[in-house]
Coordinates of C-alpha atoms in Angstrom, one line a residue:
M1 CA -34.5 -10.3 -7.3
T2 CA -31.3 -11.4 -6.5
A3 CA -30.8 -14.2 -3.8
V4 CA -29.9 -13.9 -0.4
N5 CA -26.1 -15.1 0.3
D6 CA -25.6 -18.3 1.6
T7 CA -24.0 -17.0 4.6
V8 CA -26.3 -14.6 5.5
R9 CA -29.0 -17.1 4.9
R10 CA -27.2 -19.7 7.6
V11 CA -26.1 -17.1 10.3
T12 CA -30.2 -15.6 10.3
D13 CA -31.3 -19.0 10.4
R14 CA -28.6 -19.6 13.2
V15 CA -30.3 -16.6 15.0
I16 CA -33.8 -17.7 14.4
A17 CA -33.2 -20.9 15.6
R18 CA -31.5 -19.8 19.0
S19 CA -33.9 -17.6 19.9
E20 CA -36.9 -19.8 19.2
T21 CA -37.8 -20.0 22.9
S22 CA -37.5 -16.2 23.3
R23 CA -38.6 -14.6 20.7
M24 CA -42.2 -16.9 20.5
A25 CA -42.2 -15.8 24.7
Y26 CA -41.7 -11.6 23.8
L27 CA -44.1 -12.5 20.7
K28 CA -46.4 -13.3 22.4
T29 CA -46.2 -10.9 25.3
M30 CA -46.9 -8.4 22.6
E31 CA -50.1 -9.6 21.1
A32 CA -51.6 -9.9 24.6
A33 CA -50.9 -5.9 24.5
R34 CA -51.8 -5.0 20.7
A35 CA -55.2 -7.6 21.8
K36 CA -56.3 -4.5 24.6
G37 CA -56.4 -2.5 21.7
P38 CA -55.7 1.5 21.8
A39 CA -54.9 2.3 25.2
R40 CA -56.5 5.2 26.1
A41 CA -60.2 3.7 26.4
H42 CA -59.1 1.2 29.3
L43 CA -58.4 4.6 31.1
S44 CA -61.0 6.4 34.5
C45 CA -62.4 9.5 33.3
S46 CA -60.1 10.8 35.6
G47 CA -57.2 9.4 34.6
Q48 CA -58.0 10.9 31.3
A49 CA -58.4 14.3 32.5
H50 CA -55.2 14.4 34.1
A51 CA -53.8 13.4 31.2
Y52 CA -55.2 15.8 28.9
A53 CA -55.4 18.9 30.8
A54 CA -52.7 20.9 29.5
S55 CA -52.7 19.9 26.1
G56 CA -54.7 22.7 25.0
P57 CA -56.2 23.0 21.5
D58 CA -56.0 19.1 21.4
K59 CA -57.9 18.8 24.7
D60 CA -61.5 17.9 23.1
R61 CA -60.2 16.1 20.3
L62 CA -58.2 13.5 22.6
A63 CA -61.2 13.3 25.2
T64 CA -63.7 12.7 22.4
T65 CA -62.8 11.2 19.5
S66 CA -61.0 8.3 18.9
V67 CA -57.9 9.7 16.7
G68 CA -54.3 8.6 16.8
N69 CA -52.4 10.4 19.8
L70 CA -48.3 10.3 19.9
G71 CA -46.1 10.1 22.4
I72 CA -42.7 12.0 22.1
V73 CA -40.1 10.5 24.1
T74 CA -37.1 13.2 23.6
A75 CA -33.0 13.1 24.8
Y76 CA -33.4 17.1 24.3
N77 CA -31.4 19.5 26.1
D78 CA -28.9 22.1 24.8
M79 CA -25.5 21.5 26.5
L80 CA -24.9 18.6 23.4
S81 CA -24.5 20.0 20.0
A82 CA -26.3 16.8 18.7
H83 CA -29.5 16.8 20.9
Q84 CA -30.2 20.7 20.9
P85 CA -31.7 21.0 17.6
F86 CA -34.7 18.7 19.0
E87 CA -35.9 21.9 21.2
R88 CA -37.7 22.6 18.1
F89 CA -39.0 19.2 17.1
P90 CA -42.3 18.6 19.7
D91 CA -43.8 22.3 17.7
L92 CA -43.4 20.3 14.7
I93 CA -44.5 17.2 15.5
R94 CA -47.3 18.4 17.0
E95 CA -48.4 20.5 14.4
A96 CA -48.3 17.6 11.8
A97 CA -50.2 15.5 13.9
R98 CA -53.0 18.2 13.6
E99 CA -52.7 18.1 10.4
A100 CA -52.9 14.4 10.1
G101 CA -56.4 14.8 12.3
G102 CA -54.3 13.0 15.0
T103 CA -52.4 14.5 18.4
A104 CA -49.2 14.2 19.9
Q105 CA -47.7 15.0 23.6
V106 CA -44.3 15.0 25.0
A107 CA -44.7 11.9 27.2
G108 CA -41.2 12.2 28.7
G109 CA -37.3 13.1 28.8
V110 CA -34.6 10.4 29.0
P111 CA -30.8 11.9 29.6
A112 CA -28.0 12.4 27.1
M113 CA -24.7 12.4 28.3
C114 CA -21.8 12.8 25.7
D115 CA -18.7 10.3 25.4
G116 CA -16.8 13.4 23.8
I117 CA -17.0 15.3 27.4
T118 CA -16.3 12.5 29.7
Q119 CA -13.4 10.6 27.9
G120 CA -11.1 10.3 30.5
E121 CA -13.5 11.8 33.4
A122 CA -15.1 9.4 35.9
G123 CA -17.7 10.8 34.4
M124 CA -17.6 8.1 31.9
E125 CA -18.0 4.9 34.2
L126 CA -21.7 5.7 34.1
S127 CA -22.1 6.2 29.9
L128 CA -22.6 2.5 29.5
F129 CA -25.3 2.2 32.0
S130 CA -26.8 5.3 30.9
R131 CA -28.3 3.2 28.3
D132 CA -30.1 1.1 30.5
V133 CA -31.1 4.1 32.4
I134 CA -32.8 5.5 29.0
A135 CA -34.6 2.6 28.4
L136 CA -36.0 2.8 31.7
A137 CA -36.6 6.6 31.5
A138 CA -38.3 5.8 28.1
S139 CA -40.5 3.0 29.3
V140 CA -41.5 5.1 32.4
A141 CA -42.5 8.0 29.9
L142 CA -44.8 5.4 28.2
S143 CA -46.4 3.5 30.8
H144 CA -48.8 5.8 31.0
N145 CA -50.6 4.1 28.2
T146 CA -52.1 7.0 26.6
F147 CA -50.6 6.5 23.1
D148 CA -51.6 4.7 19.7
A149 CA -47.6 5.1 18.3
A150 CA -44.2 7.0 19.4
V151 CA -41.7 9.4 18.1
F152 CA -38.2 8.6 19.6
L153 CA -36.2 12.1 19.6
G154 CA -32.3 10.9 19.6
V155 CA -29.0 10.5 18.2
C156 CA -25.7 9.9 19.9
D157 CA -24.1 6.7 21.5
K158 CA -25.9 5.0 24.2
I159 CA -29.6 7.0 23.3
V160 CA -30.7 5.3 20.3
P161 CA -29.6 1.6 21.4
G162 CA -31.6 3.0 25.0
L163 CA -34.9 3.9 22.6
V164 CA -34.9 0.7 21.0
I165 CA -34.5 -1.1 24.2
A166 CA -37.3 0.9 25.6
A167 CA -39.5 0.4 21.7
Q168 CA -39.6 -3.3 22.0
A169 CA -40.7 -3.2 25.3
F170 CA -43.7 -1.5 24.1
G171 CA -43.2 -3.5 20.7
H172 CA -47.0 -3.3 20.1
L173 CA -46.8 0.3 19.1
P174 CA -45.9 1.7 16.1
A175 CA -42.3 3.8 16.2
V176 CA -40.5 5.8 14.1
F177 CA -37.3 7.2 15.3
L178 CA -36.7 11.4 14.2
P179 CA -32.5 12.3 14.0
A180 CA -31.2 15.6 14.2
G181 CA -28.5 15.4 11.4
P182 CA -24.7 15.6 11.6
M183 CA -23.5 19.5 12.3
E184 CA -21.8 20.6 9.1
S185 CA -18.3 19.9 8.4
G186 CA -16.0 22.2 10.1
L187 CA -11.9 21.6 10.9
S188 CA -11.2 18.2 9.4
N189 CA -11.0 15.0 11.6
D190 CA -7.0 14.7 10.6
E191 CA -6.3 17.3 11.1
K192 CA -8.0 17.7 14.7
A193 CA -6.4 14.3 15.2
K194 CA -3.1 15.7 14.1
V195 CA -2.9 18.6 16.5
R196 CA -4.5 15.8 19.3
Q197 CA -1.0 14.0 18.8
Q198 CA 0.6 17.3 18.7
F199 CA -0.2 18.3 22.3
A200 CA 0.0 14.7 23.5
A201 CA 3.8 15.0 22.2
G202 CA 4.2 18.6 23.7
E203 CA 4.7 20.1 20.2
V204 CA 2.0 22.4 20.9
G205 CA 0.6 24.4 23.8
R206 CA -3.3 24.4 25.4
D207 CA -4.4 27.2 23.4
A208 CA -3.8 25.3 20.0
L209 CA -5.3 22.4 21.0
M210 CA -8.6 24.3 22.2
A211 CA -8.5 26.3 19.1
A212 CA -8.3 22.8 17.1
E213 CA -11.4 21.3 18.9
M214 CA -13.5 24.4 18.6
A215 CA -13.2 24.8 15.0
A216 CA -14.3 20.5 14.8
Y217 CA -17.1 20.8 17.3
H218 CA -18.5 24.2 15.8
G219 CA -22.2 24.0 16.0
P220 CA -25.6 22.2 16.2
G221 CA -25.8 18.9 15.5
T222 CA -23.8 15.6 15.8
C223 CA -20.1 15.4 15.3
T224 CA -19.0 14.8 12.1
F225 CA -16.4 11.5 12.1
Y226 CA -17.9 8.0 12.0
G227 CA -18.1 7.5 15.5
T228 CA -20.8 5.3 17.9
A229 CA -23.5 8.7 16.9
N230 CA -23.5 8.5 13.4
T231 CA -23.3 4.2 13.6
N232 CA -26.4 4.5 15.3
Q233 CA -28.1 6.2 12.5
M234 CA -27.4 4.1 9.5
L235 CA -28.8 1.3 11.9
M236 CA -31.6 3.1 12.3
E237 CA -31.9 3.0 8.1
F238 CA -30.7 -0.6 7.5
M239 CA -33.4 -2.0 9.9
G240 CA -36.0 0.7 9.0
L241 CA -36.7 2.9 11.9
H242 CA -35.9 6.3 10.0
L243 CA -37.6 7.7 7.3
P244 CA -35.7 6.8 3.9
G245 CA -32.8 9.0 3.8
A246 CA -33.2 10.3 7.1
S247 CA -30.2 10.0 9.0
F248 CA -27.6 12.9 7.5
V249 CA -29.5 16.0 6.9
T250 CA -27.9 18.9 8.7
P251 CA -29.8 20.9 11.4
N252 CA -32.5 23.8 10.8
T253 CA -32.8 23.0 7.5
D254 CA -36.2 22.7 5.1
L255 CA -35.5 19.3 4.2
R256 CA -34.6 18.1 8.0
D257 CA -38.3 19.6 9.2
A258 CA -40.3 18.3 6.5
L259 CA -39.0 14.9 7.5
T260 CA -39.6 15.8 10.9
R261 CA -43.2 16.5 10.2
E262 CA -43.4 13.6 8.2
G263 CA -42.3 11.0 10.8
A264 CA -45.0 12.4 12.7
R265 CA -47.2 11.7 10.0
R266 CA -46.2 8.4 9.3
A267 CA -45.8 7.0 13.0
L268 CA -50.1 7.8 12.8
S269 CA -50.4 6.2 9.8
L270 CA -49.0 3.0 11.1
T271 CA -51.0 2.6 14.1
A272 CA -54.0 0.0 15.0
L273 CA -56.4 2.6 14.6
G274 CA -56.3 2.4 10.6
N275 CA -55.0 -0.2 8.0
D276 CA -51.2 -0.1 7.7
Y277 CA -50.7 -1.3 11.1
T278 CA -46.7 -1.6 12.0
P279 CA -45.7 -1.9 15.4
V280 CA -42.2 -2.3 16.5
C281 CA -42.1 -5.7 17.0
D282 CA -42.9 -6.5 13.7
I283 CA -39.8 -4.6 12.4
L284 CA -37.1 -5.7 14.2
D285 CA -37.2 -9.4 13.5
E286 CA -34.3 -11.2 13.5
R287 CA -33.3 -10.5 9.3
A288 CA -33.9 -6.8 10.6
F289 CA -30.7 -7.4 12.7
V290 CA -28.7 -9.1 10.7
N291 CA -29.1 -6.8 8.1
G292 CA -27.7 -4.0 10.6
I293 CA -25.0 -6.4 11.2
V294 CA -23.9 -6.0 7.5
G295 CA -24.4 -2.0 7.6
L296 CA -22.1 -2.0 10.8
N297 CA -19.5 -4.1 8.9
A298 CA -20.0 -2.5 5.5
T299 CA -19.5 1.0 6.8
G300 CA -16.5 0.4 9.3
G301 CA -19.1 1.4 12.1
S302 CA -18.4 1.6 15.7
T303 CA -17.7 -0.9 18.0
N304 CA -19.4 -0.3 20.5
L305 CA -22.6 -1.4 18.6
L306 CA -20.6 -5.1 18.9
I307 CA -22.3 -4.6 22.8
H308 CA -25.5 -2.5 21.6
L309 CA -26.9 -4.5 18.9
I310 CA -26.4 -7.7 21.3
A311 CA -28.6 -5.6 24.4
M312 CA -31.2 -4.3 22.0
A313 CA -31.5 -7.8 20.2
R314 CA -32.5 -9.4 23.5
A315 CA -34.9 -7.0 24.1
G316 CA -37.0 -8.2 21.7
G317 CA -36.2 -11.9 22.5
I318 CA -33.4 -12.4 19.7
I319 CA -30.3 -13.9 21.2
L320 CA -26.8 -12.8 19.1
D321 CA -23.2 -13.6 19.7
W322 CA -19.6 -12.2 18.3
Q323 CA -19.3 -15.0 16.1
D324 CA -23.0 -13.9 14.3
F325 CA -21.0 -10.6 13.7
S326 CA -17.8 -12.1 12.5
E327 CA -19.0 -14.5 10.0
L328 CA -21.3 -11.8 8.4
S329 CA -17.9 -9.7 8.7
D330 CA -16.2 -12.1 6.5
I331 CA -18.4 -11.9 3.6
T332 CA -19.2 -8.5 3.8
P333 CA -16.8 -5.7 1.7
L334 CA -15.8 -2.8 3.8
T335 CA -16.9 -0.4 0.9
A336 CA -17.1 3.1 2.8
R337 CA -14.1 5.1 4.2
V338 CA -14.9 7.7 6.4
Y339 CA -12.9 9.0 9.5
P340 CA -11.7 7.8 11.2
N341 CA -11.5 5.1 8.5
G342 CA -10.3 7.6 5.9
L343 CA -10.4 11.3 6.0
A344 CA -13.9 12.1 4.6
D345 CA -16.9 12.9 7.1
V346 CA -20.4 11.9 7.1
N347 CA -21.5 14.9 5.5
H348 CA -19.0 14.4 2.6
F349 CA -20.3 10.3 2.4
H350 CA -23.4 11.4 2.2
A351 CA -22.9 13.9 -0.7
A352 CA -21.0 11.0 -2.1
G353 CA -24.3 8.9 -2.3
G354 CA -24.9 8.0 1.2
L355 CA -26.9 5.0 2.3
G356 CA -29.6 4.9 -0.1
Y357 CA -26.1 4.1 -2.8
M358 CA -25.0 1.8 0.1
I359 CA -27.8 -0.1 0.8
G360 CA -28.8 -0.9 -3.0
D361 CA -25.8 -2.1 -4.0
L362 CA -25.8 -4.4 -1.2
L363 CA -29.0 -5.5 -1.9
N364 CA -27.8 -6.4 -5.4
A365 CA -25.1 -8.3 -4.4
G366 CA -27.3 -10.4 -2.1
L367 CA -26.2 -9.2 1.3
L368 CA -29.4 -7.7 2.5
H369 CA -32.7 -9.5 3.4
P370 CA -34.7 -7.2 0.9
D371 CA -38.2 -8.0 2.4
T372 CA -38.1 -6.6 6.4
K373 CA -40.9 -4.5 7.3
T374 CA -39.8 -0.4 8.0
V375 CA -41.9 2.7 9.2
A376 CA -41.7 3.3 4.9
G377 CA -43.2 0.1 3.8
V378 CA -42.4 -3.2 3.1
G379 CA -38.9 -4.2 1.8
L380 CA -35.5 -2.2 2.0
E381 CA -35.9 -1.2 -1.8
H382 CA -37.7 2.3 -0.1
Y383 CA -34.0 3.0 1.3
T384 CA -32.2 3.1 -2.1
K385 CA -34.5 6.7 -2.5
D386 CA -33.0 10.1 -1.5
P387 CA -35.5 12.6 -0.1
V388 CA -36.0 16.5 -1.8
F389 CA -38.2 19.1 -0.6
A390 CA -39.1 21.5 -3.7
N391 CA -42.2 23.8 -3.8
G392 CA -43.1 22.9 -0.4
E393 CA -43.4 19.4 -0.8
L394 CA -41.4 16.0 0.6
D395 CA -41.0 13.7 -1.9
W396 CA -38.3 10.9 -2.3
R397 CA -36.4 10.4 -5.7
E398 CA -34.2 7.6 -7.1
G399 CA -30.6 7.3 -5.2
P400 CA -27.5 7.4 -7.5
G401 CA -26.8 3.9 -9.2
E402 CA -22.8 4.9 -8.7
S403 CA -21.0 6.3 -6.3
L404 CA -20.1 10.6 -6.5
N405 CA -16.8 9.9 -4.8
D406 CA -14.9 6.3 -5.0
R407 CA -12.4 7.3 -2.6
I408 CA -15.2 7.6 0.0
L409 CA -17.8 4.9 -1.3
R410 CA -17.3 2.2 -3.5
P411 CA -19.6 -1.1 -5.4
V412 CA -19.4 -4.4 -3.6
R413 CA -17.8 -5.5 -6.6
D414 CA -14.7 -3.1 -5.9
P415 CA -14.3 -2.4 -2.1
F416 CA -12.1 -1.0 0.0
Q417 CA -11.2 -4.4 1.2
P418 CA -12.8 -7.5 1.2
T419 CA -14.1 -8.3 4.4
G420 CA -15.7 -6.3 7.0
G421 CA -14.4 -3.9 9.7
L422 CA -14.8 -6.5 12.7
K423 CA -12.9 -9.3 13.7
R424 CA -13.8 -11.8 16.4
L425 CA -11.0 -12.6 18.6
T426 CA -10.2 -16.0 20.4
G427 CA -7.4 -17.4 22.4
S428 CA -5.9 -18.4 25.8
L429 CA -7.0 -14.5 26.9
G430 CA -10.7 -15.5 26.1
T431 CA -12.7 -13.4 23.6
A432 CA -12.5 -10.0 22.4
V433 CA -13.1 -8.1 19.2
M434 CA -10.6 -5.2 17.3
K435 CA -12.0 -3.1 15.1
V436 CA -9.6 -3.7 11.7
S437 CA -11.3 -1.2 9.0
A438 CA -8.8 1.6 9.7
V439 CA -5.9 -0.6 11.1
A440 CA -3.0 -0.9 8.4
S441 CA -2.5 -4.6 7.3
E442 CA 1.5 -3.8 8.6
H443 CA -0.3 -3.1 12.3
Q444 CA -2.8 -6.2 12.6
V445 CA -0.1 -8.8 14.0
V446 CA 1.6 -7.5 17.4
E447 CA 3.8 -10.0 19.4
A448 CA 5.4 -8.4 22.2
P449 CA 6.0 -8.1 25.8
V450 CA 3.1 -6.6 27.9
R451 CA 2.6 -3.9 30.2
V452 CA -0.2 -4.3 32.6
F453 CA -2.1 -1.1 34.0
H454 CA -5.2 -0.8 36.5
D455 CA -6.1 2.5 35.2
Q456 CA -5.6 4.8 32.0
D457 CA -4.2 7.5 34.1
E458 CA -1.2 5.0 34.7
V459 CA -0.8 4.6 31.3
K460 CA -0.3 8.3 30.6
V461 CA 2.3 8.9 33.7
A462 CA 4.3 6.0 32.3
F463 CA 4.1 7.0 28.5
K464 CA 5.0 11.0 29.8
A465 CA 8.0 9.3 31.8
G466 CA 9.4 7.0 28.4
E467 CA 8.8 4.6 30.0
L468 CA 6.7 2.8 27.1
T469 CA 9.6 1.8 24.7
G470 CA 10.4 -0.7 22.1
D471 CA 7.0 -3.5 21.2
V472 CA 4.5 -3.2 23.8
I473 CA 1.0 -4.4 24.0
V474 CA -0.5 -2.0 26.5
V475 CA -3.2 -4.1 28.5
V476 CA -5.5 -1.8 31.0
R477 CA -7.6 -4.0 33.2
F478 CA -10.0 -4.1 35.6
Q479 CA -12.0 -1.6 33.0
G480 CA -15.0 -3.7 32.3
P481 CA -19.0 -3.3 33.2
K482 CA -18.7 -5.1 36.8
A483 CA -15.4 -3.8 38.0
N484 CA -16.1 0.0 37.0
G485 CA -19.1 0.3 33.9
M486 CA -16.5 -0.4 31.2
P487 CA -15.4 3.3 30.2
E488 CA -14.3 3.6 26.7
L489 CA -10.5 4.3 27.0
H490 CA -10.3 6.9 23.5
S491 CA -8.0 9.0 25.2
L492 CA -5.0 6.8 24.6
T493 CA -5.7 7.0 21.4
P494 CA -3.2 10.0 21.3
L495 CA -0.7 8.7 22.8
L496 CA -0.8 4.5 21.2
S497 CA -0.7 6.7 18.0
I498 CA 2.3 8.8 18.9
L499 CA 4.0 5.0 19.9
Q500 CA 2.9 3.4 16.0
G501 CA 4.5 6.0 14.2
R502 CA 7.6 5.8 16.2
G503 CA 8.0 2.4 14.6
Q504 CA 7.3 0.3 17.6
K505 CA 5.0 -2.3 17.4
V506 CA 1.7 -1.7 19.7
A507 CA -1.2 -2.7 20.7
L508 CA -4.2 -2.4 23.3
V509 CA -5.8 -5.0 25.4
T510 CA -8.7 -4.5 27.7
D511 CA -11.9 -5.6 29.3
G512 CA -13.3 -2.0 28.5
R513 CA -14.3 -0.2 25.4
M514 CA -12.8 1.9 23.0
S515 CA -14.8 5.1 20.8
G516 CA -15.8 4.6 18.0
A517 CA -13.6 7.2 16.8
S518 CA -10.7 4.9 17.5
G519 CA -9.2 3.0 14.3
K520 CA -5.4 3.2 13.6
V521 CA -4.1 1.4 16.7
P522 CA -5.3 -2.4 17.1
A523 CA -7.3 -2.9 19.9
A524 CA -8.4 -6.0 21.4
I525 CA -11.1 -4.9 23.7
H526 CA -14.4 -5.7 25.2
V527 CA -12.0 -9.1 26.5
C528 CA -14.3 -11.1 28.5
P529 CA -14.1 -13.0 30.9
E530 CA -13.3 -9.3 32.3
A531 CA -10.8 -9.3 34.8
V532 CA -13.1 -8.6 37.6
D533 CA -14.5 -12.3 37.0
G534 CA -11.0 -14.2 37.2
G535 CA -10.6 -13.9 33.3
P536 CA -6.9 -14.4 32.0
I537 CA -6.4 -10.7 32.2
A538 CA -6.1 -10.8 35.5
R539 CA -3.1 -13.2 35.5
L540 CA -1.1 -11.1 33.6
R541 CA 2.6 -9.7 34.5
D542 CA 4.7 -7.1 32.8
G543 CA 6.9 -8.7 30.4
D544 CA 4.7 -11.6 29.5
L545 CA 4.3 -12.1 25.5
M546 CA 1.3 -12.2 24.3
R547 CA 0.4 -12.3 20.4
I548 CA -2.2 -10.9 18.9
D549 CA -3.6 -11.7 15.5
A550 CA -6.7 -9.9 13.8
T551 CA -5.7 -12.0 10.3
Q552 CA -6.6 -15.3 12.0
G553 CA -8.8 -14.0 14.7
T554 CA -6.3 -14.7 17.3
L555 CA -5.6 -13.4 21.0
D556 CA -2.9 -16.0 22.9
I557 CA -0.5 -15.6 26.2
L558 CA 3.0 -17.2 24.8
T559 CA 4.6 -17.6 28.1
P560 CA 4.0 -20.9 30.0
D561 CA 1.7 -21.2 32.8
V562 CA 0.7 -17.4 33.0
L563 CA -3.2 -19.3 33.6
D564 CA -1.7 -21.2 36.3
R565 CA -1.0 -17.8 38.8
A566 CA -3.6 -16.3 41.2
V567 CA -5.9 -13.6 40.5
V568 CA -4.8 -10.1 40.8
T569 CA -7.6 -8.2 43.3
P570 CA -6.8 -4.7 43.3
D571 CA -8.7 -2.3 45.4
L572 CA -11.5 -0.9 43.3
S573 CA -12.9 1.4 45.8
A574 CA -12.4 4.2 43.9
N575 CA -14.8 3.9 41.6
A576 CA -17.6 3.7 43.3
A577 CA -18.1 6.8 44.8
G578 CA -18.2 10.5 43.1
T579 CA -19.6 12.1 40.3
G580 CA -22.7 9.8 40.4
R581 CA -21.3 6.4 40.7
E582 CA -22.4 5.7 44.1
L583 CA -26.3 5.2 42.9
F584 CA -25.0 3.0 40.3
A585 CA -23.7 0.1 42.4
M586 CA -27.0 -1.5 41.9
F587 CA -25.7 -1.7 37.8
R588 CA -22.1 -2.8 38.8
N589 CA -23.2 -5.8 41.2
T590 CA -26.1 -7.2 38.3
V591 CA -24.9 -5.9 35.0
G592 CA -24.1 -9.1 32.0
S593 CA -21.1 -9.9 30.3
A594 CA -19.8 -7.5 27.6
T595 CA -20.4 -11.0 25.4
T596 CA -24.3 -11.0 26.4
G597 CA -24.7 -7.0 25.7
A598 CA -23.4 -5.5 29.0
T599 CA -27.0 -5.0 30.1
I600 CA -28.6 -5.3 33.5
F601 CA -32.0 -6.9 31.8
G602 CA -31.0 -10.6 32.2
G603 CA -28.0 -10.1 30.4

């Protein structure tokens, strides 16, 4: 077996040492819950009757035997393509549970919003907070204590992180995450982006834009670019909560249905009622999170996970920081090119060898901990295999030993670039992060005067008025979690790309977020301290000179005496109401910083 890379081991040891007190307290809580045994037995007869009253053919089995009972937590809705396939999943899961001698009940639902729909809209200001709402809702669903294990149905940006946070609150239970899979490939992501830029430049009308978008987003399943949703799916394999190879199988196929049924059976097999008890708290240890960070870097995944992984880890008493991500990025080669880091989509990536090939190659290079616990058994070696469904049976076979398309997927020995896709930036402006995997080397250093905005709509107005000429660093501040919920600013990508295409040196600096679909324009995001906390970003003025250097990891104000200025304090009342924002004042008032996961849970 290949020895684990020295940096991987060192970062892991540092995380373990940093987390010792909080992790020990968490595991002690889980052990206390575990010691109580299956929770249904402790309910009163009346409580049990309430829990089983509508369970139909499973009613007697629940009341009189000790078979395992699965709690289904679902993010189903039929407005979102990624979650519409979940409509069929509860019946598949119940049927599989009965065949295995167990039962399954829908414990509850959680909200699922789409950042693609709310981009540039007021609703985006609820997006990040929806993660913690999902965690709360899932915890309510499982709080009835009638379940021996759980299966979680979720895909997109905030849903999977929220469900993982909840799964760790009930970490004494086994859990399997069941994805829906990506939609089939439609209009290429590159062509879609081109039409968006043409529309932003006024070269085509809205009819052309609408036609392109409908051709790209055309059926059930996850969007096919490698944004936050598909990064989530990758992580669930690297961290051992999916069945091997489950992430990128398209919806409503025999293989997808077989994986769903097997996920239910597998969850039942891991309960404390059997001999293979494997609770979530044993799977999601420090090594699993380090493996996830390596996967994030190797695939060039979404910057949103720099926040979500920190919040997910803290739910299990594990403390990560951005330096851990940066040091692992320095030794993890970028081995995948999936849009926006390349022209391929996730279906092409899957066909080229996908996660099975990548995990095997990273294991051989010593860049992953090989001996973590997973829902498939001990060891990530399980995740080098591909699922197949033939003659009515689900099985796993050896995955490809070589990439089947080196324009999409390459080995560690011959990567697209020698380091990962994420970079931590520090300097006189504070701390930030940048996704560099899709940023050409000539654009990774930008020194230019700043133009300061307090709203992304102001940027669009200035662009249309022709004001953004010459080299420019666009600063959009008061976009942090405390100011307005830290919305994504992805709707700025087309116009910033146009400026870059004109030959201007251009970059974005913000205490907000960018989408997992962002790429070619350098963006220093998640700036901390945020403006509303009086960070240096709140002292900038138009014309101040700044330098962003992704190669050296620096973010500096070059104009003298900026830090001696008074902090700007704009009127933020417009962020407080409308589209439900008034109901989230408590979140804005209590949320922690981006560096601690931008969460209300002790961040």
